[in-house]
Amino acid sequence: MAVNRWRLDGLRALVTGGTKGIGHAIAEEILHLGAEVYIVARNLDAVEQCVAAWQQQGLGAFGSAADLSLSGDRHGLMDTLKSHWSRLDILVNNVGMNIRKKAVEYSTDEYDTIMGTNLRSTFEICQKAYPLLKKSKAASVAAFLCMPAASYVTGDCIAVDGGFMINGF
Ligand SMILES: NC(=O)c1ccc[n+]([C@@H]2O[C@H](COP(=O)([O-])OP(=O)(O)OC[C@H]3O[C@@H](n4cnc5c(N)ncnc54)[C@H](OP(=O)(O)O)[C@@H]3O)[C@@H](O)[C@H]2O)c1
């Protein structure tokens, strides 16, 4: 029986951390729904392998390597994206990490790494993507943070956050 699925033809999506795990699955789903997808991760070989595999299937995949915990790489990514696309319809802020120990045991460096990768990076990418998102007729933003115990859906912005920032568990 034919399944009538909704489509994303003609739309353009940035999926951070699109080479593995949840980000890879999201990128692949969006591609199969007809959108073009740009992925970014630190490992260039992994980015190139994913993009090549998708392009061989006729899908509109692109990508580059960047460490999104670094401000310079975030700037570089958005500059590259602006030269590649004149607008962005979907932003999936999937990159995130955790150091599994009690909050009271974090060193200052570990705290800075977590905040820089999960919070500041997401904020700055949203900020820098805003001019491109503004040119879309229906832009959407998704952010992934911490544990899967809670989710919020607020209009065009979906956040997945288990409350780590609030509860510190
Ligand atoms: N898995 C879970 O149970 C779970 C639950 C709740 C929330 N989450 C959240 O969901 C997101 C994805 O989780 P996952 O389990 O799918 O992760 P994963 O399998 O470890 O994949 C992470 C992806 O992000 C990339 N990445 C990591 N750090 C990066 C950085 N600093 N700059 C650029 N790319 C980076 C990785 O590639 P490189 O290593 O090559 O950079 C990879 O493509 C994370 O934000 C995580 O906190 C996961």
mmCIF file of C-alpha atoms in Angstrom, residues 54-114:
data_model
loop_
_atom_site.group_PDB
_atom_site.id
_atom_site.type_symbol
_atom_site.label_atom_id
_atom_site.label_comp_id
_atom_site.label_asym_id
_atom_site.label_seq_id
_atom_site.Cartn_x
_atom_site.Cartn_y
_atom_site.Cartn_z
ATOM 1 C CA TRP A 54 24.173 10.102 -0.148
ATOM 2 C CA GLN A 55 25.179 11.725 -3.446
ATOM 3 C CA GLN A 56 25.541 8.252 -4.999
ATOM 4 C CA GLN A 57 21.863 7.741 -4.176
ATOM 5 C CA GLY A 58 21.041 10.984 -6.009
ATOM 6 C CA LEU A 59 20.417 12.913 -2.782
ATOM 7 C CA GLY A 60 21.371 16.587 -2.335
ATOM 8 C CA ALA A 61 24.011 16.243 0.378
ATOM 9 C CA PHE A 62 26.918 18.591 1.082
ATOM 10 C CA GLY A 63 29.217 19.102 4.040
ATOM 11 C CA SER A 64 32.433 20.294 5.594
ATOM 12 C CA ALA A 65 34.516 19.712 8.714
ATOM 13 C CA ALA A 66 34.455 22.060 11.730
ATOM 14 C CA ASP A 67 34.752 21.864 15.491
ATOM 15 C CA LEU A 68 31.637 23.729 16.616
ATOM 16 C CA SER A 69 32.981 24.129 20.145
ATOM 17 C CA LEU A 70 35.372 26.708 18.616
ATOM 18 C CA SER A 71 34.120 30.183 17.780
ATOM 19 C CA GLY A 72 36.412 30.484 14.737
ATOM 20 C CA ASP A 73 35.049 27.251 13.244
ATOM 21 C CA ARG A 74 31.452 28.410 13.850
ATOM 22 C CA HIS A 75 32.185 31.659 11.966
ATOM 23 C CA GLY A 76 33.869 29.660 9.184
ATOM 24 C CA LEU A 77 30.925 27.287 8.862
ATOM 25 C CA MET A 78 28.375 30.067 8.540
ATOM 26 C CA ASP A 79 30.556 31.944 6.013
ATOM 27 C CA THR A 80 30.835 28.748 3.948
ATOM 28 C CA LEU A 81 27.101 28.174 4.186
ATOM 29 C CA LYS A 82 26.322 31.740 3.088
ATOM 30 C CA SER A 83 28.502 31.271 0.007
ATOM 31 C CA HIS A 84 26.705 27.990 -0.703
ATOM 32 C CA TRP A 85 23.056 28.946 -0.051
ATOM 33 C CA SER A 86 21.174 32.258 -0.078
ATOM 34 C CA ARG A 87 18.658 31.007 2.519
ATOM 35 C CA LEU A 88 18.210 28.286 5.141
ATOM 36 C CA ASP A 89 14.881 26.591 5.951
ATOM 37 C CA ILE A 90 15.803 24.081 8.648
ATOM 38 C CA LEU A 91 18.508 24.298 11.327
ATOM 39 C CA VAL A 92 19.119 21.172 13.433
ATOM 40 C CA ASN A 93 21.530 21.979 16.274
ATOM 41 C CA ASN A 94 22.347 18.359 17.053
ATOM 42 C CA VAL A 95 25.986 18.676 18.233
ATOM 43 C CA GLY A 96 26.239 18.200 21.962
ATOM 44 C CA MET A 97 28.276 16.309 24.544
ATOM 45 C CA ASN A 98 28.379 15.363 28.186
ATOM 46 C CA ILE A 99 30.968 14.364 30.775
ATOM 47 C CA ARG A 100 29.298 11.790 32.954
ATOM 48 C CA LYS A 101 30.180 12.654 36.523
ATOM 49 C CA LYS A 102 28.583 14.561 39.382
ATOM 50 C CA ALA A 103 28.189 18.290 38.718
ATOM 51 C CA VAL A 104 30.176 19.081 41.881
ATOM 52 C CA GLU A 105 33.164 17.177 40.430
ATOM 53 C CA TYR A 106 33.459 19.213 37.217
ATOM 54 C CA SER A 107 36.685 21.145 36.710
ATOM 55 C CA THR A 108 36.392 24.659 35.294
ATOM 56 C CA ASP A 109 37.737 23.421 31.952
ATOM 57 C CA GLU A 110 35.190 20.600 31.790
ATOM 58 C CA TYR A 111 32.356 23.007 32.622
ATOM 59 C CA ASP A 112 33.579 25.431 29.937
ATOM 60 C CA THR A 113 33.791 22.609 27.367
ATOM 61 C CA ILE A 114 30.233 21.478 28.063
#
